[in-house]
Tab-separated table of C-alpha atoms and ligand atoms in Angstrom:
chain	number	residue	atom	x	y	z
A	1	MET	CA	87.136	-52.470	-0.045
A	2	PRO	CA	85.423	-51.663	3.463
A	3	CYS	CA	81.658	-51.315	3.489
A	4	ALA	CA	79.434	-49.334	5.645
A	5	LEU	CA	75.862	-48.869	6.151
A	6	ILE	CA	74.400	-45.632	7.400
A	7	THR	CA	70.988	-44.894	8.904
A	8	GLY	CA	70.083	-41.165	8.676
A	9	ILE	CA	72.482	-40.663	5.819
A	10	THR	CA	70.806	-37.465	4.616
A	11	GLY	CA	71.216	-35.533	7.842
A	12	GLN	CA	74.168	-33.210	8.792
A	13	ASP	CA	76.179	-36.088	10.394
A	14	GLY	CA	75.195	-38.669	7.759
A	15	SER	CA	76.328	-36.598	4.920
A	16	TYR	CA	79.771	-35.542	6.379
A	17	LEU	CA	80.306	-39.193	7.559
A	18	THR	CA	79.538	-40.428	3.955
A	19	GLU	CA	82.175	-37.991	2.579
A	20	PHE	CA	84.614	-39.040	5.219
A	21	LEU	CA	84.225	-42.765	4.442
A	22	LEU	CA	84.287	-42.467	0.661
A	23	ASP	CA	87.639	-40.689	1.107
A	24	GLN	CA	88.788	-43.631	3.137
A	25	GLY	CA	88.049	-45.883	0.267
A	26	TYR	CA	84.681	-47.339	1.691
A	27	THR	CA	81.583	-48.371	-0.290
A	28	VAL	CA	78.896	-46.467	1.657
A	29	HIS	CA	75.179	-47.747	1.542
A	30	GLY	CA	72.528	-45.351	3.111
A	31	LEU	CA	69.020	-45.649	4.202
A	32	VAL	CA	66.677	-43.048	3.208
A	33	ARG	CA	63.068	-42.466	3.886
A	34	ARG	CA	60.660	-42.878	0.989
A	35	THR	CA	59.551	-39.332	1.523
A	36	SER	CA	63.094	-37.790	1.665
A	37	SER	CA	63.782	-35.405	-1.053
A	38	LEU	CA	67.527	-35.918	-2.326
A	39	GLU	CA	67.609	-32.893	-4.367
A	40	ARG	CA	67.182	-30.815	-1.252
A	41	SER	CA	69.192	-33.066	1.054
A	42	ASN	CA	72.918	-32.650	2.178
A	43	LEU	CA	73.780	-35.609	-0.158
A	44	ARG	CA	72.667	-33.791	-3.434
A	45	HIS	CA	76.262	-33.067	-4.497
A	46	LEU	CA	77.211	-36.722	-4.171
A	47	CYS	CA	73.904	-37.951	-5.817
A	48	SER	CA	74.525	-35.950	-8.775
A	49	ASN	CA	78.070	-37.133	-9.334
A	50	PRO	CA	78.087	-40.102	-11.782
A	51	ALA	CA	81.544	-41.274	-10.469
A	52	VAL	CA	80.140	-41.741	-7.019
A	53	PHE	CA	76.387	-42.326	-7.169
A	54	GLY	CA	75.671	-46.085	-7.941
A	55	LYS	CA	79.365	-46.803	-7.751
A	56	THR	CA	80.613	-46.228	-4.297
A	57	LEU	CA	77.505	-44.688	-2.799
A	58	HIS	CA	74.141	-46.589	-2.795
A	59	LEU	CA	70.957	-45.534	-1.395
A	60	HIS	CA	68.041	-47.827	-0.207
A	61	SER	CA	64.517	-46.838	0.676
A	62	ALA	CA	63.735	-47.990	4.296
A	63	ASP	CA	61.531	-47.143	7.316
A	64	LEU	CA	63.027	-48.126	10.579
A	65	GLU	CA	59.455	-48.688	11.815
A	66	ARG	CA	59.436	-51.574	9.433
A	67	PRO	CA	62.383	-53.780	10.595
A	68	ILE	CA	61.938	-56.317	7.695
A	69	THR	CA	63.262	-53.683	5.078
A	70	PHE	CA	66.319	-53.081	7.306
A	71	LEU	CA	66.849	-56.834	7.682
A	72	ARG	CA	66.720	-57.314	3.887
A	73	ILE	CA	69.183	-54.479	3.206
A	74	LEU	CA	71.607	-55.837	5.886
A	75	GLN	CA	71.613	-59.311	4.445
A	76	ARG	CA	72.128	-57.943	0.881
A	77	VAL	CA	74.741	-55.268	1.692
A	78	ASN	CA	76.556	-57.369	4.504
A	79	PRO	CA	78.502	-54.287	5.735
A	80	ASP	CA	81.501	-54.231	8.031
A	81	GLU	CA	80.262	-51.299	9.880
A	82	ILE	CA	76.878	-49.742	10.680
A	83	TYR	CA	76.421	-46.215	11.702
A	84	HIS	CA	72.953	-45.795	13.308
A	85	LEU	CA	72.282	-42.044	13.211
A	86	ALA	CA	68.665	-41.931	12.472
A	87	GLY	CA	65.898	-40.611	14.613
A	88	GLN	CA	63.963	-37.581	15.647
A	89	SER	CA	66.622	-35.307	17.046
A	90	HIS	CA	64.934	-32.056	18.246
A	91	VAL	CA	64.712	-31.663	22.006
A	92	GLY	CA	62.075	-29.012	22.050
A	93	LEU	CA	59.833	-30.939	19.393
A	94	SER	CA	60.151	-34.126	21.523
A	95	PHE	CA	57.789	-32.610	24.045
A	96	ASP	CA	55.087	-32.251	21.229
A	97	MET	CA	55.977	-35.549	19.615
A	98	ALA	CA	56.938	-37.746	22.504
A	99	GLU	CA	55.651	-41.026	21.033
A	100	THR	CA	57.171	-40.478	17.674
A	101	THR	CA	60.470	-39.497	19.364
A	102	ALA	CA	60.441	-42.747	21.600
A	103	ASP	CA	59.437	-44.842	18.671
A	104	SER	CA	62.055	-43.735	16.171
A	105	ILE	CA	64.983	-43.462	18.793
A	106	ALA	CA	64.339	-46.016	21.492
A	107	MET	CA	62.224	-48.641	19.645
A	108	GLY	CA	64.230	-47.941	16.322
A	109	THR	CA	67.490	-48.932	17.941
A	110	LEU	CA	66.305	-51.794	19.643
A	111	ARG	CA	64.839	-53.267	16.397
A	112	ILE	CA	68.288	-52.704	14.807
A	113	LEU	CA	69.881	-54.542	17.753
A	114	GLU	CA	67.601	-57.478	17.626
A	115	ILE	CA	68.397	-57.818	13.791
A	116	VAL	CA	72.218	-57.409	14.331
A	117	ARG	CA	72.034	-59.966	17.137
A	118	GLU	CA	70.846	-62.539	14.660
A	119	HIS	CA	73.156	-61.563	11.789
A	120	PRO	CA	75.446	-64.409	10.968
A	121	ALA	CA	78.493	-62.390	9.961
A	122	PRO	CA	80.505	-59.997	12.197
A	123	VAL	CA	79.465	-56.381	12.125
A	124	ARG	CA	80.487	-53.227	14.146
A	125	LEU	CA	77.743	-50.798	15.110
A	126	PHE	CA	78.260	-47.241	16.085
A	127	HIS	CA	75.293	-45.524	17.894
A	128	ALA	CA	74.982	-41.809	17.890
A	129	THR	CA	73.590	-40.867	21.356
A	130	SER	CA	73.515	-37.608	23.006
A	131	SER	CA	74.670	-35.574	26.050
A	132	GLU	CA	70.767	-35.279	26.717
A	133	ILE	CA	71.050	-38.670	28.370
A	134	PHE	CA	72.762	-36.706	31.336
A	135	GLY	CA	69.811	-34.328	31.594
A	136	ARG	CA	70.458	-32.486	34.816
A	137	PRO	CA	73.992	-33.830	35.780
A	138	THR	CA	75.351	-33.701	39.136
A	139	VAL	CA	78.808	-33.553	37.979
A	140	SER	CA	80.551	-31.195	35.431
A	141	PRO	CA	82.051	-32.173	33.089
A	142	GLN	CA	80.359	-35.317	32.354
A	143	ASP	CA	82.296	-38.527	31.067
A	144	GLU	CA	81.191	-42.026	30.212
A	145	SER	CA	80.687	-42.913	33.812
A	146	THR	CA	78.184	-40.085	34.546
A	147	PRO	CA	74.762	-41.502	35.624
A	148	LEU	CA	71.800	-41.095	33.082
A	149	ASN	CA	69.259	-38.556	34.171
A	150	PRO	CA	67.264	-37.377	31.157
A	151	VAL	CA	64.792	-34.553	31.525
A	152	ASN	CA	62.902	-34.615	28.202
A	153	PRO	CA	61.412	-37.236	25.981
A	154	TYR	CA	64.273	-37.108	23.512
A	155	GLY	CA	66.895	-37.663	26.364
A	156	ALA	CA	64.968	-40.381	27.799
A	157	ALA	CA	64.510	-42.244	24.451
A	158	LYS	CA	68.388	-41.850	23.720
A	159	ALA	CA	68.990	-43.186	27.337
A	160	PHE	CA	67.042	-46.263	26.706
A	161	ALA	CA	68.854	-46.805	23.304
A	162	THR	CA	72.206	-46.201	25.026
A	163	GLN	CA	71.470	-48.631	27.848
A	164	MET	CA	70.240	-51.313	25.320
A	165	ILE	CA	73.521	-50.940	23.403
A	166	ARG	CA	75.402	-51.600	26.699
A	167	ILE	CA	73.261	-54.533	27.569
A	168	TYR	CA	73.487	-56.186	24.180
A	169	ARG	CA	77.194	-55.661	23.907
A	170	GLU	CA	77.675	-57.402	27.406
A	171	LYS	CA	75.187	-60.025	26.981
A	172	PHE	CA	75.770	-61.159	23.347
A	173	GLY	CA	79.402	-60.111	23.054
A	174	LEU	CA	78.553	-57.769	20.077
A	175	HIS	CA	80.851	-54.859	18.731
A	176	LEU	CA	78.538	-52.061	19.671
A	177	THR	CA	79.719	-48.449	20.597
A	178	ASN	CA	77.858	-45.435	21.980
A	179	GLY	CA	79.254	-42.202	20.721
A	180	ILE	CA	77.819	-39.744	23.436
A	181	LEU	CA	77.707	-36.711	21.263
A	182	TYR	CA	77.431	-33.147	22.614
A	183	ASN	CA	76.026	-30.292	20.253
A	184	HIS	CA	77.860	-30.249	16.821
A	185	GLU	CA	77.077	-27.827	14.111
A	186	SER	CA	77.831	-26.790	10.518
A	187	PRO	CA	76.026	-25.064	7.593
A	188	ARG	CA	74.265	-28.566	7.092
A	189	ARG	CA	72.634	-28.215	10.590
A	190	GLY	CA	68.737	-28.460	10.559
A	191	GLU	CA	67.219	-25.013	10.382
A	192	ASN	CA	65.495	-25.453	13.576
A	193	PHE	CA	68.495	-25.848	15.713
A	194	VAL	CA	69.544	-22.524	17.421
A	195	THR	CA	73.146	-22.024	15.754
A	196	ARG	CA	71.855	-22.444	12.167
A	197	LYS	CA	68.757	-20.437	12.930
A	198	ILE	CA	70.794	-17.560	14.163
A	199	CYS	CA	73.492	-17.785	11.325
A	200	ARG	CA	70.727	-18.076	8.655
A	201	THR	CA	68.582	-15.209	9.972
A	202	ALA	CA	71.681	-12.996	10.473
A	203	ALA	CA	72.553	-13.497	6.880
A	204	ALA	CA	68.968	-12.976	5.816
A	205	ILE	CA	68.636	-9.771	7.646
A	206	LYS	CA	71.749	-8.487	6.026
A	207	LEU	CA	70.399	-9.344	2.591
A	208	GLY	CA	67.133	-7.735	3.312
A	209	LEU	CA	65.255	-11.003	3.398
A	210	ALA	CA	64.206	-11.100	7.017
A	211	THR	CA	63.655	-8.383	9.789
A	212	GLU	CA	63.985	-10.404	13.133
A	213	VAL	CA	64.854	-13.547	14.811
A	214	ARG	CA	62.555	-14.848	17.676
A	215	LEU	CA	64.370	-17.088	20.174
A	216	GLY	CA	63.847	-18.767	23.543
A	217	ASP	CA	66.398	-18.481	26.330
A	218	THR	CA	69.602	-16.665	25.057
A	219	SER	CA	71.395	-17.338	28.281
A	220	ALA	CA	71.256	-21.157	27.601
A	221	ARG	CA	74.884	-22.611	27.304
A	222	ARG	CA	75.997	-25.497	25.198
A	223	ASP	CA	79.290	-27.344	24.437
A	224	TRP	CA	79.334	-26.835	20.701
A	225	GLY	CA	81.679	-28.478	18.297
A	226	ASP	CA	82.238	-28.893	14.712
A	227	ALA	CA	80.205	-31.726	13.078
A	228	ARG	CA	83.190	-32.706	10.885
A	229	ASP	CA	85.287	-33.533	13.825
A	230	TYR	CA	82.544	-35.679	15.287
A	231	VAL	CA	82.125	-37.986	12.171
A	232	ARG	CA	85.857	-38.621	12.167
A	233	GLY	CA	85.496	-39.640	15.737
A	234	MET	CA	82.592	-42.078	14.976
A	235	TRP	CA	84.846	-43.876	12.443
A	236	LEU	CA	87.734	-43.930	14.770
A	237	SER	CA	85.784	-45.269	17.802
A	238	LEU	CA	84.616	-48.315	15.390
A	239	GLN	CA	88.457	-48.919	14.577
A	240	GLN	CA	88.909	-50.320	18.218
A	241	PRO	CA	89.195	-53.816	18.810
A	242	ALA	CA	86.015	-53.935	20.954
A	243	GLY	CA	82.954	-51.817	21.350
A	244	ASP	CA	82.904	-49.170	24.153
A	245	ASP	CA	81.156	-45.866	25.038
A	246	TYR	CA	82.947	-42.460	24.237
A	247	VAL	CA	82.021	-39.002	24.975
A	248	PHE	CA	82.646	-36.468	22.187
A	249	ALA	CA	82.729	-32.978	23.170
A	250	THR	CA	85.025	-29.848	23.220
A	251	GLY	CA	84.838	-29.275	26.935
A	252	VAL	CA	84.015	-25.573	26.465
A	253	LEU	CA	80.696	-23.744	27.139
A	254	HIS	CA	79.270	-20.723	25.075
A	255	SER	CA	75.955	-19.151	25.287
A	256	VAL	CA	73.302	-18.607	22.642
A	257	GLN	CA	73.855	-14.749	23.158
A	258	GLU	CA	77.693	-15.438	22.155
A	259	VAL	CA	76.333	-17.067	19.055
A	260	LEU	CA	74.184	-14.068	18.321
A	261	GLU	CA	77.104	-11.630	18.920
A	262	LEU	CA	79.407	-13.532	16.700
A	263	ALA	CA	76.946	-14.161	13.859
A	264	PHE	CA	75.709	-10.596	13.730
A	265	ALA	CA	79.228	-9.176	13.909
A	266	GLU	CA	80.032	-11.324	10.908
A	267	VAL	CA	77.444	-9.299	8.757
A	268	GLY	CA	78.488	-5.945	10.412
A	269	LEU	CA	75.282	-5.600	12.608
A	270	ASN	CA	74.377	-5.197	16.099
A	271	TRP	CA	72.233	-8.163	17.290
A	272	ARG	CA	69.986	-6.482	19.803
A	273	PRO	CA	67.331	-4.733	17.794
A	274	TYR	CA	66.663	-7.794	15.632
A	275	VAL	CA	66.177	-10.380	18.561
A	276	HIS	CA	62.955	-10.962	20.278
A	277	ARG	CA	62.114	-13.368	23.153
A	278	ASP	CA	59.345	-15.913	22.313
A	279	GLU	CA	58.241	-17.699	25.389
A	280	ARG	CA	56.797	-20.509	23.247
A	281	LEU	CA	60.506	-21.362	22.472
A	282	VAL	CA	61.677	-21.357	26.054
A	283	ARG	CA	61.948	-25.086	27.005
A	284	PRO	CA	60.218	-26.591	30.080
A	285	PRO	CA	62.977	-28.158	32.087
A	286	GLU	CA	66.198	-26.642	30.568
A	287	THR	CA	69.410	-28.757	31.190
A	288	CYS	CA	72.119	-27.215	32.889
A	289	THR	CA	75.894	-27.171	32.401
A	290	LEU	CA	76.030	-29.996	29.818
A	291	VAL	CA	79.747	-30.037	29.111
A	292	GLY	CA	81.717	-33.017	28.237
A	293	ASP	CA	84.989	-34.580	29.110
A	294	SER	CA	86.464	-36.354	26.014
A	295	SER	CA	89.788	-37.532	27.538
A	296	LYS	CA	88.879	-41.268	26.871
A	297	VAL	CA	88.410	-40.845	23.154
A	298	CYS	CA	91.201	-38.274	23.006
A	299	ARG	CA	93.580	-41.022	24.170
A	300	LEU	CA	92.572	-42.905	20.872
A	301	GLY	CA	93.941	-39.820	18.836
A	302	TRP	CA	90.680	-37.789	18.479
A	303	GLN	CA	90.920	-33.938	18.887
A	304	PRO	CA	87.932	-31.591	18.532
A	305	ALA	CA	88.498	-28.137	16.857
A	306	THR	CA	87.578	-25.609	19.731
A	307	ASP	CA	87.466	-22.409	17.646
A	308	PHE	CA	83.905	-21.566	18.231
A	309	ALA	CA	84.250	-18.141	16.633
A	310	ALA	CA	85.580	-19.813	13.388
A	311	LEU	CA	82.599	-22.173	13.290
A	312	ILE	CA	79.950	-19.513	13.594
A	313	ARG	CA	81.717	-17.363	10.960
A	314	TRP	CA	81.884	-20.378	8.594
A	315	MET	CA	78.329	-21.083	9.185
A	316	VAL	CA	77.207	-17.267	8.380
A	317	SER	CA	79.342	-17.145	5.317
A	318	ALA	CA	77.911	-20.328	4.099
A	319	GLU	CA	74.369	-18.830	4.548
A	320	LEU	CA	75.443	-15.637	2.762
A	321	GLU	CA	76.866	-17.614	-0.155
A	322	ALA	CA	73.730	-19.845	-0.559
A	323	MET	CA	71.235	-16.975	-0.295
A	324	SER	CA	73.111	-14.686	-2.757
A	325	HIS	CA	72.792	-17.512	-5.193
A	326	THR	CA	69.198	-18.486	-4.569
A	327	PRO	CA	67.219	-15.938	-2.475
A	328	ARG	CA	64.271	-17.234	-0.715
A	329	ASP	CA	61.882	-16.372	2.048
A	330	VAL	CA	63.263	-17.079	5.541
A	331	ASP	CA	60.719	-18.351	8.040
A	332	PRO	CA	61.880	-16.698	11.288
A	333	ALA	CA	59.841	-19.005	13.514
B	401	LIG	O1	69.181	-25.775	21.317
B	401	LIG	C1	68.463	-22.859	23.117
B	401	LIG	C2	67.849	-24.105	23.601
B	401	LIG	O2	67.971	-26.945	19.629
B	401	LIG	C3	70.379	-25.267	21.925
B	401	LIG	C4	70.425	-31.723	19.108
B	401	LIG	O3	71.467	-32.118	18.154
B	401	LIG	O4	72.181	-31.197	20.718
B	401	LIG	C5	71.029	-30.668	20.109
B	401	LIG	O5	70.058	-30.398	20.994
B	401	LIG	C6	70.227	-24.226	22.974
B	401	LIG	C7	69.018	-25.026	24.002
B	401	LIG	O6	70.124	-28.042	20.459
B	401	LIG	C8	66.273	-21.252	20.804
B	401	LIG	O7	66.836	-23.998	24.772
B	401	LIG	C9	67.113	-20.584	22.528
B	401	LIG	O8	69.445	-24.498	25.280
B	401	LIG	O9	70.146	-25.924	19.052
B	401	LIG	P1	69.231	-26.682	19.920
B	401	LIG	P2	69.854	-28.951	21.758
B	401	LIG	O10	68.512	-28.847	22.280
B	401	LIG	O11	70.958	-28.599	22.500
B	401	LIG	C10	71.948	-32.470	21.478
B	401	LIG	C11	73.354	-32.724	22.101
B	401	LIG	C12	71.210	-33.527	20.820
B	401	LIG	O12	71.558	-34.531	21.064
B	401	LIG	C13	70.076	-32.945	20.040
B	401	LIG	O13	69.769	-33.950	18.913
B	401	LIG	O14	69.627	-23.120	22.452
B	401	LIG	N1	67.508	-22.040	22.352
B	401	LIG	N2	66.322	-20.186	21.733
B	401	LIG	C14	66.843	-22.379	21.314
B	401	LIG	N3	67.012	-23.535	20.606
B	401	LIG	C15	66.209	-23.629	19.369
B	401	LIG	N4	66.272	-24.808	18.695
B	401	LIG	N5	65.427	-22.705	18.990
B	401	LIG	C16	65.447	-21.291	19.602
B	401	LIG	O15	64.781	-20.341	19.202
């Protein structure tokens, strides 16, 4: 039975990856912060399933700031594959929390690399990096050879971690893979990311639980995919004989305004009267035309779903469903 260790297991990607690996017959071990609440996490359905929890899914408390705990867990679990997904992932917040962002992403990845380098058994590692490493790219679309040019603390931390993966792969011959992930969404997306924020508020307005949504730049465009496709790609990239870099993207751009149009149409409302611009949410140096070319990983058999409208409709209906069961206040900020 193959065995995987996941950092960041309670997040959107960690939870979908866990479901995917369990379906493939893996035993899955996940690292959780001592402060994480499992009842409210994306793993609650698995943790409350006695056929899974403690049998094929195991959780361990660990802080990546304390590498000794990671070392102990790695030695005890001895996984075939590590999926490193943990780290502060909000670009806007990274300007207010630059040190925390750099510590969790850049140093967190380096600490793991140092431990993996000394690990006596062969292990494959997937590192979830980001299109934000390209920052303000001079080419469009971007691929694995596009120069790194980050423009925010999050992108800079990811660029460091991405480059260290490349360096350790080359220098020590380790099986290390960078997945350069463009935006990918689902009903499990954090509430402060724009697609989830809009879908959630559209549903809340429809149900009379909110009255408005405050947003930054609605003309901003992103290459948005479906998170479930991206975790499948993570696994596929680790099944290759050697580590490598792969871009995961749809290659299609949409604007925040299109998210608004689709989400509000799904609840039968016109978005315009409900949306207010908030200058505090406009990011300083906004990146431009981050759109990815995934042909390299597509040659391995990966294919992203590109039905953006279906993705947004799915997210809105999931919110309506959740709110109809447990109505609660929505923080519009
Ligand atoms: O913003 C604009 C914002 O925060 C998308 C992370 O997974 O993908 C994600 O980063 C766009 C940006 O995602 C609001 O300025 C407008 O242009 O959903 P987001 P992100 O910053 O692209 C990359 C690939 C990652 O790696 C990251 O970890 O929407 N926008 N108004 C807004 N964004 C937010 N959050 N809130 C607004 O009110």
